[in-house]
XYZ file of C-alpha atoms in Angstrom:
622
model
C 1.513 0.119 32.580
C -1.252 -1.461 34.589
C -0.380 -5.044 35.967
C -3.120 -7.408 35.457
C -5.372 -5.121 33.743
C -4.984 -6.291 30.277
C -6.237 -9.862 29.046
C -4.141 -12.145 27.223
C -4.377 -11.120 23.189
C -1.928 -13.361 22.531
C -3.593 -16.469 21.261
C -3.160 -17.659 17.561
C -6.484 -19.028 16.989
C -9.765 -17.123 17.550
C -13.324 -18.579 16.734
C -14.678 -16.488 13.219
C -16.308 -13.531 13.779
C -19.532 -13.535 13.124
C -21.472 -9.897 12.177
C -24.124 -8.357 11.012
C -24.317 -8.082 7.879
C -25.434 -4.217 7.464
C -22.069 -3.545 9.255
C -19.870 -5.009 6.690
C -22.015 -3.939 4.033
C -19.994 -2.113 0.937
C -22.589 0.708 1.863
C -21.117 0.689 5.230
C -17.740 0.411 4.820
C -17.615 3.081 2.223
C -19.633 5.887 4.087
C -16.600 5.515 6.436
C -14.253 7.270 3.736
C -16.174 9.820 2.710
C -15.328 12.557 5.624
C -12.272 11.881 4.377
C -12.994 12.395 0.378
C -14.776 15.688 1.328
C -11.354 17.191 2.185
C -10.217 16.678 -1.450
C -13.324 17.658 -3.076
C -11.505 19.961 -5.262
C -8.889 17.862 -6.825
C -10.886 14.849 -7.114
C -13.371 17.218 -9.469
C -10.732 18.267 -11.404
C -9.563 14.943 -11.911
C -12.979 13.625 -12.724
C -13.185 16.938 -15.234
C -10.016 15.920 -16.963
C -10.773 11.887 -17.281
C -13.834 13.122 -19.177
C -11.880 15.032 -21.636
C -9.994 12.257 -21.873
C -13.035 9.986 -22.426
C -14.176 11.699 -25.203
C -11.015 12.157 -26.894
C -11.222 8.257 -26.777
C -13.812 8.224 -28.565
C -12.154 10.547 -31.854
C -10.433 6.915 -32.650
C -13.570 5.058 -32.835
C -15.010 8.163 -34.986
C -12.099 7.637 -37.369
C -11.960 4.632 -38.325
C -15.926 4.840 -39.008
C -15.418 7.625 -41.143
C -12.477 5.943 -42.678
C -14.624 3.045 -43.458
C -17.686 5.146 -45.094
C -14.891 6.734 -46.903
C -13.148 3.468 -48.326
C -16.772 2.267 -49.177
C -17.123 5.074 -51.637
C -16.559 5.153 -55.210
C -13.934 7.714 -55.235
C -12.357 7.707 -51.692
C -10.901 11.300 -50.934
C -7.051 11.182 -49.752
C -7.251 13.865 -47.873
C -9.802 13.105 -45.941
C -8.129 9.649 -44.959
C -5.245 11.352 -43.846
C -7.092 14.251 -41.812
C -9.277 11.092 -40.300
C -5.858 9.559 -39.613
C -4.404 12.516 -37.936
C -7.832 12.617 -35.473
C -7.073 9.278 -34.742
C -3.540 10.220 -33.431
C -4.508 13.266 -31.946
C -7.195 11.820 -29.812
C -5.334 8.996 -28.740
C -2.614 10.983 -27.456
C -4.650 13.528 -25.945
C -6.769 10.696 -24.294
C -3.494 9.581 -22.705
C -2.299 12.694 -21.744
C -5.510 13.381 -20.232
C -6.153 10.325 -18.332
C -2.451 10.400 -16.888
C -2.714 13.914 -15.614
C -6.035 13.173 -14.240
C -4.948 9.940 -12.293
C -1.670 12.264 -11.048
C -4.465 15.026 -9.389
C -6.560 11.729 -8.265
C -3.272 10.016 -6.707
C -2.203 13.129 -5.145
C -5.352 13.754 -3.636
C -5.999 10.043 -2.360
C -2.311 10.101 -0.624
C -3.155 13.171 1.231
C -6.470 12.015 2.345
C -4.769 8.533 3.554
C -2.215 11.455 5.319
C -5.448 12.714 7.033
C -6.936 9.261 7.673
C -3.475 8.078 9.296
C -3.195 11.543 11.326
C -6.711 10.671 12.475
C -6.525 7.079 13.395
C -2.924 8.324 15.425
C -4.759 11.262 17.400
C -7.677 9.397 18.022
C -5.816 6.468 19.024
C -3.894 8.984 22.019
C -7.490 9.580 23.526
C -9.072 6.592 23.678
C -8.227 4.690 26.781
C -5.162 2.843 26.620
C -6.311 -0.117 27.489
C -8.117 -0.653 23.773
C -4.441 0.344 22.082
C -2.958 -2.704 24.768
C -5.587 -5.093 24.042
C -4.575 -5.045 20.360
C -1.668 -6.557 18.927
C 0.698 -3.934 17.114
C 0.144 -5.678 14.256
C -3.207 -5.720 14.113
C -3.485 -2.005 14.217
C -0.251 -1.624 11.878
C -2.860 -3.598 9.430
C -5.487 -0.957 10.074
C -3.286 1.909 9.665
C -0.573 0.901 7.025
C -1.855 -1.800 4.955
C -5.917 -0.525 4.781
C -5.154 2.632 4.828
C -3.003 2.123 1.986
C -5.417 -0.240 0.046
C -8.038 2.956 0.166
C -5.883 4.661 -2.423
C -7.247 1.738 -4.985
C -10.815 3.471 -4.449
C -9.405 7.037 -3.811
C -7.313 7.500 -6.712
C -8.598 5.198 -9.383
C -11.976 5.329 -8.315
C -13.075 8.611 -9.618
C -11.039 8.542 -13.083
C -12.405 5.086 -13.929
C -15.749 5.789 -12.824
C -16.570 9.103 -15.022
C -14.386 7.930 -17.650
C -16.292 4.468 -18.051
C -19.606 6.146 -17.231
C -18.999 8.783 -20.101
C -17.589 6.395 -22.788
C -20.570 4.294 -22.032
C -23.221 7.316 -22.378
C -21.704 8.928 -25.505
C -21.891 5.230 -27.311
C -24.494 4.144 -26.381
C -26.272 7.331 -27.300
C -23.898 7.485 -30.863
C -25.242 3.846 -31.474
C -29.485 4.433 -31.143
C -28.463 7.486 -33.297
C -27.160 5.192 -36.276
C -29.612 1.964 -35.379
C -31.267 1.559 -31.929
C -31.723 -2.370 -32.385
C -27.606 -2.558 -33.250
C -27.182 -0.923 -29.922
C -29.242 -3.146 -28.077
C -27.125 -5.905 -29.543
C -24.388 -4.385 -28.537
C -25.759 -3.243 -24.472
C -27.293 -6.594 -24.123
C -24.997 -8.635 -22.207
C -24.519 -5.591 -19.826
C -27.264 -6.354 -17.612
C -26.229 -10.216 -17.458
C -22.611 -8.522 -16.726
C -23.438 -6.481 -13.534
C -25.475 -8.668 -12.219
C -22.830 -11.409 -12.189
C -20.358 -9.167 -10.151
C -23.449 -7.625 -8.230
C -23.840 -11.383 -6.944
C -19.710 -11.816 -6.292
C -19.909 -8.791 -4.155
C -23.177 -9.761 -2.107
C -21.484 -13.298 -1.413
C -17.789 -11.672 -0.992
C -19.277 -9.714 1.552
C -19.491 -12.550 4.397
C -15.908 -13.556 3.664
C -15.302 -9.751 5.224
C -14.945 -10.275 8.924
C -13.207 -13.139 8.478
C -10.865 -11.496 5.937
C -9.929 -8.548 8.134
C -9.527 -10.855 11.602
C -6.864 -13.185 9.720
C -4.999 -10.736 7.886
C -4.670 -9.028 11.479
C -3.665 -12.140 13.483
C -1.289 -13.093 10.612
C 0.074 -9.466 10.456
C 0.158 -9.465 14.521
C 2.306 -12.806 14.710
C 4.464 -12.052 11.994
C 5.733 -8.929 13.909
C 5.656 -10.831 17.393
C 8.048 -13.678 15.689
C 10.575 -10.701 14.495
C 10.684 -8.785 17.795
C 10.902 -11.810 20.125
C 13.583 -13.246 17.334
C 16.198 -13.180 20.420
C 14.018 -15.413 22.977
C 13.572 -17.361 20.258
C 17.180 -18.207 19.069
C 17.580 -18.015 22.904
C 15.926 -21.443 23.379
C 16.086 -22.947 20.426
C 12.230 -22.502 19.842
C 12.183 -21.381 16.118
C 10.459 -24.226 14.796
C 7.762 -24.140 17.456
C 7.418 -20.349 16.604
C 7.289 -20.384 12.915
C 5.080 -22.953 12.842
C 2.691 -20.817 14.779
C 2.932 -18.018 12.927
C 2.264 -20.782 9.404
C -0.900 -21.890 10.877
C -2.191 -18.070 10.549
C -0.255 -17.388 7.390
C -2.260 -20.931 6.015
C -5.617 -19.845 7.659
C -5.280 -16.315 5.761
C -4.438 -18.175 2.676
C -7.220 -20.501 2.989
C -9.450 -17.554 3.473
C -8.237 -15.598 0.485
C -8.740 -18.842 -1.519
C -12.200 -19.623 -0.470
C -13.151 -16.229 -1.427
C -11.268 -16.216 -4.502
C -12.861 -19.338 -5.501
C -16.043 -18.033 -4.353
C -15.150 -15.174 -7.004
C -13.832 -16.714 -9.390
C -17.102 -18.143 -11.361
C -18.518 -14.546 -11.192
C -15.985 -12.610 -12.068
C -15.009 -15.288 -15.232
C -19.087 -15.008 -16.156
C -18.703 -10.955 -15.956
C -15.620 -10.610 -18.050
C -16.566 -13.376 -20.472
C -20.435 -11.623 -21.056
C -18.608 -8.007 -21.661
C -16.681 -9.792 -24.449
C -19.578 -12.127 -26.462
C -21.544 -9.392 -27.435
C -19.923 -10.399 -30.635
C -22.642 -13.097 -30.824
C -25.378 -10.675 -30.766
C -23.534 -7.848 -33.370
C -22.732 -10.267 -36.157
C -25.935 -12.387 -36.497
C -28.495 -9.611 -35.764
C -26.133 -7.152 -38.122
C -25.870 -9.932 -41.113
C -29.923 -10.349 -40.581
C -30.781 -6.670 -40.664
C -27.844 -5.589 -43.969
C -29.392 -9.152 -45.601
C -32.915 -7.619 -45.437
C -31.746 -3.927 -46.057
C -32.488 -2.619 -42.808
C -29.235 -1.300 -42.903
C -26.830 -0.173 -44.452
C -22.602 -1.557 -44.988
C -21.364 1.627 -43.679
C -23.774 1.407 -40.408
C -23.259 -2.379 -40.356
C -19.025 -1.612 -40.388
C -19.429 1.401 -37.451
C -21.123 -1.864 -35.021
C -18.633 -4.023 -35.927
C -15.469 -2.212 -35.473
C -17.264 0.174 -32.443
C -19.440 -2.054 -30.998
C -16.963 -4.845 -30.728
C -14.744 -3.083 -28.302
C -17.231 -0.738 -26.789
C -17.831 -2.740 -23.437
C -13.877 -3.054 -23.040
C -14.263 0.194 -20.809
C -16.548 -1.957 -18.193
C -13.367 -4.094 -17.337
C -11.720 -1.276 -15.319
C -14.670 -1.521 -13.409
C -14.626 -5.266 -13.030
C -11.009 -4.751 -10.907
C -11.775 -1.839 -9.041
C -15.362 -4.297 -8.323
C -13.159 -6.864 -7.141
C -11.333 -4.995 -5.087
C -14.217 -3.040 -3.600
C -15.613 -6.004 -0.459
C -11.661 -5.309 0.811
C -11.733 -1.596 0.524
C -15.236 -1.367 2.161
C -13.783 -3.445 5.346
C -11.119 -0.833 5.128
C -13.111 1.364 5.713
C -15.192 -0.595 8.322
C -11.960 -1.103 10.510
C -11.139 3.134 10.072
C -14.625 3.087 11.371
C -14.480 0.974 14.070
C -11.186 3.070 15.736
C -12.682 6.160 15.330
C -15.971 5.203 17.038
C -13.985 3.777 19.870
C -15.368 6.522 22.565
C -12.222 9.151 24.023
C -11.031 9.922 27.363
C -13.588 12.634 28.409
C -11.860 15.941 27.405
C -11.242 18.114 30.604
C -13.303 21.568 29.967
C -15.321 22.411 33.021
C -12.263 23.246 35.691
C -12.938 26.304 37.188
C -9.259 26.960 37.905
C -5.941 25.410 37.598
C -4.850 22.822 40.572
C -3.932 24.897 43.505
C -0.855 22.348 44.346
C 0.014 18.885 43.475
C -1.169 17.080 46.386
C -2.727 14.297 44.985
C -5.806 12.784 46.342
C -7.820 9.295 45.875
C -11.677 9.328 47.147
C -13.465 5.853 47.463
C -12.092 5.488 44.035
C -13.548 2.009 42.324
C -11.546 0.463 39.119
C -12.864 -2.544 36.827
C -11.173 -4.146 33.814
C -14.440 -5.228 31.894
C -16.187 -7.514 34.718
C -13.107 -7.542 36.905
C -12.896 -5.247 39.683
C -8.915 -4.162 40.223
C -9.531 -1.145 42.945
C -12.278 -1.153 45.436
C -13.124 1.815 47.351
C -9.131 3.061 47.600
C -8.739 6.125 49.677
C -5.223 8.140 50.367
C -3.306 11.287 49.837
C -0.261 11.902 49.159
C 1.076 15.717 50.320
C 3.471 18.018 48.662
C 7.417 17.412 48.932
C 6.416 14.226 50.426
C 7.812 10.619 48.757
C 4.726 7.837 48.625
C 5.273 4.413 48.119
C 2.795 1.850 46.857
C 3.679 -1.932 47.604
C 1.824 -5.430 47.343
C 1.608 -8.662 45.879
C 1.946 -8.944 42.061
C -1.503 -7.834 40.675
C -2.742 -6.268 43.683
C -3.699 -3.035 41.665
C -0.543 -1.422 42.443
C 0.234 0.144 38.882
C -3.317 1.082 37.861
C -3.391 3.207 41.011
C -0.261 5.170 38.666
C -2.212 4.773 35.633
C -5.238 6.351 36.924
C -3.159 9.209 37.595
C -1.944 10.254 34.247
C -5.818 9.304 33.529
C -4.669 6.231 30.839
C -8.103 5.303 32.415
C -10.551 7.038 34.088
C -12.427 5.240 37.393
C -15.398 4.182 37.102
C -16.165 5.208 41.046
C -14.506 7.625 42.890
C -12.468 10.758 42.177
C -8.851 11.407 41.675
C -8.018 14.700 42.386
C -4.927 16.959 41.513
C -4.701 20.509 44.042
C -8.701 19.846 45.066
C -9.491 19.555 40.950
C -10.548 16.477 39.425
C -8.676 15.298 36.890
C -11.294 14.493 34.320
C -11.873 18.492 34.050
C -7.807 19.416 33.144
C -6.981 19.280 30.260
C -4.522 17.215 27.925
C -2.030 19.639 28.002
C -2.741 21.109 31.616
C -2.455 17.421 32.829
C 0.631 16.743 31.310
C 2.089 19.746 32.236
C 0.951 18.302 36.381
C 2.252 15.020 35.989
C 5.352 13.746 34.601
C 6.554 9.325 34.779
C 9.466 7.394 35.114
C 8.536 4.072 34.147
C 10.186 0.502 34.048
C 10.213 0.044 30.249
C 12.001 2.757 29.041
C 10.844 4.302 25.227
C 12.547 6.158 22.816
C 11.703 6.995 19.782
C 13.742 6.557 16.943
C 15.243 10.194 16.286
C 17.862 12.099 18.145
C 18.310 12.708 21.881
C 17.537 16.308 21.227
C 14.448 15.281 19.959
C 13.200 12.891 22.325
C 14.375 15.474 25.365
C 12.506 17.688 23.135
C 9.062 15.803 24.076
C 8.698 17.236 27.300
C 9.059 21.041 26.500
C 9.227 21.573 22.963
C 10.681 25.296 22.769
C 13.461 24.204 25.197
C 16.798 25.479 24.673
C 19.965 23.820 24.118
C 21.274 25.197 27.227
C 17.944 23.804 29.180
C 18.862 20.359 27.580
C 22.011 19.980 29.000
C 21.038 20.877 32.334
C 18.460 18.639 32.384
C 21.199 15.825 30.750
C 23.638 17.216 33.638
C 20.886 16.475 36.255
C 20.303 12.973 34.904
C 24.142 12.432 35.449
C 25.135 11.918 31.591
C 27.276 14.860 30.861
C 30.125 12.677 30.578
C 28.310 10.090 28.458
C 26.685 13.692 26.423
C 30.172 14.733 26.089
C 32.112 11.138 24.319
C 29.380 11.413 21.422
C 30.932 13.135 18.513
C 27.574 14.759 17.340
C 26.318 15.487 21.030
C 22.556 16.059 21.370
C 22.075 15.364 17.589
C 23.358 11.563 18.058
C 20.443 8.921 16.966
C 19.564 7.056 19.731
C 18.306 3.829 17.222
C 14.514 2.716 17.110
C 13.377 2.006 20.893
C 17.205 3.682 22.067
C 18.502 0.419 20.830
C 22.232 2.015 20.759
C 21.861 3.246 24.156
C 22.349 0.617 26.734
C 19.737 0.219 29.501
C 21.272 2.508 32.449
C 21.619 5.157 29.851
C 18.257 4.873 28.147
C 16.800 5.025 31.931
C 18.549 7.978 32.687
C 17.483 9.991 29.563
C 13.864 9.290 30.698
C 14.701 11.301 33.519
C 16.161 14.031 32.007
C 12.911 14.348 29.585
C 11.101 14.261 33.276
C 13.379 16.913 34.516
C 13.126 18.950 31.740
C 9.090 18.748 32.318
C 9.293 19.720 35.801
C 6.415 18.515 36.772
C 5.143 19.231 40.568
C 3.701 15.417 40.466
C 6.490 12.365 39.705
C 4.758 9.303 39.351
C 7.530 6.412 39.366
C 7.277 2.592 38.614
C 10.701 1.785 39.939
C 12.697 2.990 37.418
C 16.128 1.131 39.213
C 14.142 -2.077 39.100
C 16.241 -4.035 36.388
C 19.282 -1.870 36.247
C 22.630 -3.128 36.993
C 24.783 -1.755 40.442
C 27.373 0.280 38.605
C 24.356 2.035 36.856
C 21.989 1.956 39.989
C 24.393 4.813 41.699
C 23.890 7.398 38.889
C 20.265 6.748 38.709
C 19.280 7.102 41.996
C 21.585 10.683 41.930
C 19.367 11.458 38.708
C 15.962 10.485 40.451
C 17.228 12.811 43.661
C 17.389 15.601 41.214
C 14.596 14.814 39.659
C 12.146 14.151 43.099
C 13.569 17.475 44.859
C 10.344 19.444 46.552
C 8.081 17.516 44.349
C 4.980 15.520 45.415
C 6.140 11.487 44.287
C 3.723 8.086 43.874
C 6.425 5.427 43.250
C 5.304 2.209 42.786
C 7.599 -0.315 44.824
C 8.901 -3.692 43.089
C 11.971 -3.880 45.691
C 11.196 -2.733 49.177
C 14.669 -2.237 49.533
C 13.958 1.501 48.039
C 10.622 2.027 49.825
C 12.240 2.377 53.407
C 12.509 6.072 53.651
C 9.366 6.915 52.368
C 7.081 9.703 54.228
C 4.104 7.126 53.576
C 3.781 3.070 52.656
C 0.435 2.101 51.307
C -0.038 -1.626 50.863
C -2.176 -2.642 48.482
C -4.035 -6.483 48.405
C -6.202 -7.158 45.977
C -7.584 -3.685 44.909
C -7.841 -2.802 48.618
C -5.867 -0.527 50.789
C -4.645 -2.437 53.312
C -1.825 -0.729 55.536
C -0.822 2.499 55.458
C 2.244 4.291 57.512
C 6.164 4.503 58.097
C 8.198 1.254 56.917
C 9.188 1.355 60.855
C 5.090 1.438 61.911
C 4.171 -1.368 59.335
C 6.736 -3.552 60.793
C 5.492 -2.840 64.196
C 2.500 -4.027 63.212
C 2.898 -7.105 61.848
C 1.026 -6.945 58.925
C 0.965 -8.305 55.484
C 3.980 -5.668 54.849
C 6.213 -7.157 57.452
C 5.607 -10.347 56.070
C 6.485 -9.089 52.393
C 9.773 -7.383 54.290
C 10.567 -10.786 55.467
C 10.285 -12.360 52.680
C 12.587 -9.618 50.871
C 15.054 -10.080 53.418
C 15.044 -14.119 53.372
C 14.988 -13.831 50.019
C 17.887 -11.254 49.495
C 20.065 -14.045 52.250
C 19.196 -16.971 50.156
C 20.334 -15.211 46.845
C 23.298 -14.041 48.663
C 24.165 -17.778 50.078
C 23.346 -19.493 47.024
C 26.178 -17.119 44.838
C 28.747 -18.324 47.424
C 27.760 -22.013 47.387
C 28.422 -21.907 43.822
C 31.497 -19.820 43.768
C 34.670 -22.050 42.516
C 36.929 -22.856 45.787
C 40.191 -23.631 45.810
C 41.691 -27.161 47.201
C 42.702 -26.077 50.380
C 39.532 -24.391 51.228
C 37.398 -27.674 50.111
C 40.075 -29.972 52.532
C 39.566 -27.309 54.966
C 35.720 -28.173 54.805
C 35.918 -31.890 55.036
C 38.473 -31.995 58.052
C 35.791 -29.543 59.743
């Protein structure tokens, strides 16, 4: 809403970020999820429970075929115990499948609702921080944050705990089975574990740097992807769809060639990790053949290492994904971090009483965008039932003066004041209930019009919706759609067209009836035919209320109680359109130029109007 106030995010390339590394530590990034895990403590204990009973019953298979073995070995093998060894087998596999499955179902359903509470957080938090963080971030770039991130945290959410206690308990009960039957078989069998971790321990440390650089191109890419499909019309529009694309492909290609470097980065480590966890059949079979060769053990002992120990590090590979994976989840939840740590709107909470009217008051109030100073020292009031305009040159501060008032920002000097009350101590809800807007760029969300009415008063009546629709002049337009106040209006009001998109703003202003109306020209782009209804709408909407309109055309400024002209953050001229002209200001000269310019556009559309012969011969014999 504020002109000039935001800087340009818009750029494609961006120098790497460079960080420290603490902050995009694993440590770091995973702290950051668990306020969230705490929620689900519950579940995710249950599902750790149950992936342990499935862990063991993994194990009955292993146990089987040992015993089958021993049994085959002996002179007289017993039948009956092959087939009750057989049946264990069966039973424990399918119980360690059952097990694991119900397990990852409580895990799953208690990562998706944390990521419902992490996205329900990021969205609240996001509508209290000042707006001017949400504005100086592309929607894609938050859209990575809280749909893609968010979404990657289920990998550690839901798989996390199953795979950790069900690796960590497999690993326990064999290793401790093994030193039972031969501690020196076992530590043929453990040995390339340390070798193992230590590889990915090393992919991780390095992976880590690759973080910041990760996250920023996945965001630009994300960011310029969505730009190219909403400005898809300007595009076509002048033919600039290579020039476009090809924008958007050199942050697609520097993601890729980020994603590769780390990958290749990876790749050694990760290939040394999975191929240790799988030679550990070079340490079984020679130190086994030594040990039964000099009868320090026996066949039966020597057959439980070979067919057990051979596949008993398998269970470390599930942790050799979710280990790959981790570096991205962590800057997950790094980014999570860094929104919620973004510092809120001060919460109103010391306001003695509720406003005592609306007159709205501004007191030596000071404004800065980072190091750039917008407002300096701006001082007015605007009364009750009164109608005050703000004009100026483009960027002169005109709408952060509005923005100030529904406190999208908060001054950094200065008070603005609401009935003698500041309005850093109202409240959300007391605020909104003070002020209401009409601005240029018209939103709706995607839902019905009952709906979106429905934002400004949500217990409102049917009846209370169609006066306020009656009041906005669209009871005729209410009346020609077949499922009335339950039609869809389309994602932004897309099936609406502009005039009546503008004038269901109003009625969702109307229906607030708010005793402040804070109005960035809402007739500014709207055609003549529309224009006539929308001023009717505004009347109805302005009646006996205090109004701030911020004034693109001075055509609609004339009739104001009060004209404040604003240059440069400064107020410069204040009074009657008939006083500023008087004076002979920087406001007559911006009348002037309205008027000169309204005459030129006027005498330009009738040079270029077709003429007939006669009228052109009439010209040349004149």
């Amino acid at each position: 809403m504020a002109e000039a106030s935001l800087s340009d995010t818009g750029t494609d390339e961006r120098a790497p970020v460079k960080t420290d590394a603490g902050e995009e530590s694993l440590s770091g990034g995973l702290r950051s999820l668990l306020p969230f895990a705490r929620t689900a403590r519950g579940p995710l204990a249950l599902a750790g429970a149950i992936a342990a009973v499935a862990a063991l019953a993994g194990l009955v298979p292993y146990w089987a075929v040992y015993n089958t073995a021993v049994e085959l070995l002996a002179k007289t093998p017993d039948q009956s115990r092959l087939w009750m060894f057989a049946g264990a087998a069966l039973v424990g596999t399918v119980l360690r499948f059952v097990c694991f499955g119900a397990a990852n179902f409580v895990a799953h359903k208690a990562a998706f609702e944390i990521q419902y509470r992490i996205r329900l957080r990021l969205a609240e938090h996001l509508a209290v921080v000042p707006l001017g963080y949400v504005n100086e971030r592309r929607s894609g770039e938050l859209k990575k944050v809280m749909a893609d991130d968010v979404e990657r945290l289920e990998l550690f959410l839901a798989h996390a705990v199953p795979d950790l206690v069900a690796t960590t308990l497999t690993l326990t009960a064999l290793l401790g089975w093994m030193l039972f039957v031969d501690w020196r078989m076992a530590l043929a069998v453990f040995v390339p574990v340390v070798p193992a971790l230590a590889m990915i321990s090393v992919a991780m440390r390095r992976g880590s740097v690759y973080n910041a650089e990760y996250k920023q191109s996945q965001g630009l890419m994300n960011a310029s992807i969505v730009e190219l499909i909403r400005g898809m019309p300007v595009v076509k529009m002048f033919n600039r769809a290579t020039d476009e694309v090809r924008s958007t492909e050199r942050l697609i290609d520097r993601y890729v060639a980020v994603v590769r470097d780390y990958s290749l980065m990876f790749l050694p480590y990760g290939t040394a990790f999975y191929v240790l966890l799988a030679s550990n059949v070079l340490f079984i079979v020679p130190v086994g053949g030594w040990l039964w060769i000099s009868g320090g053990i026996d066949t039966a002992s020597l057959l439980f290492f070979l067919i057990v120990g051979l596949g008993a590090l398998s269970t470390l590979v599930a942790l050799f994904f979710l280990f790959a994976n981790l570096s991205h989840i962590a800057s997950g939840g790094t980014l999570v971090r860094e929104i919620l740590d973004q510092p809120p709107l001060a919460a109103g909470t010391t306001a003695a009483e509720s406003p005592r009217d609306s007159r709205l008051t501004f007191d030596n109030v000071s404004f800065r965008y980072e190091e750039r100073w917008v407002l300096e020292n701006l001082s007015f009031e605007a009364t009750p039932g009164t109608l005050t305009a703000i004009v100026g040159p483009s960027g002169g501060g005109k709408s952060t003066i509005a923005s100030l008032v529904g406190r999208f920002w908060d001054p950094q000097q200065g008070s603005v004041r609401l009935g003698g009350v500041d309005l850093r101590a109202l409240s959300a809800d007391e605020l909104a209930a003070q002020v209401t807007f009409v601005l240029q760029e018209t939103f709706l969300f995607n839902d019905t019009i009952a709906a979106n009415l429905r934002l400004a008063k949500p217990d409102a009546s049917d009846d209370e919706l169609h006066e306020a629709m009656d009041k906005a002049q669209l009871t005729e337009f209410l009346a020609a759609l077949p499922a009335g106040l339950q039609t869809a209006v389309g994602e932004g009001g897309t099936r609406l067209s502009g005039g009546e998109r503008q004038r269901l703003t109003i009625a969702r202003a109307i229906l607030a009836d708010a005793p402040l109306v804070v109005l960035d020209e809402a007739t500014a782009f709207v055609d003549p035919e529309n224009e006539v209804a929308l001023q009717q709408a505004i009347g109805e909407l302005i009646g006996g209320k205090t109004v701030l309109m911020i004034a693109h055309r001075l055509s609609t400024v004339a009739g104001a109680d009060q004209i404040l002209v604003v240059d440069q953050g400064r107020l410069v001229e204040q009074g009657t359109h008939q006083n500023l002209l008087d004076a002979g200001g920087l406001y007559a000269t911006l009348w002037q130029d309205f008027v000169a310019a309204n005459a030129l556009g006027l005498s330009t559309v009738n040079d270029r109007r077709p003429r007939s012969h006669e009228a052109r011969d009439h010209e040349v014999q004149s």
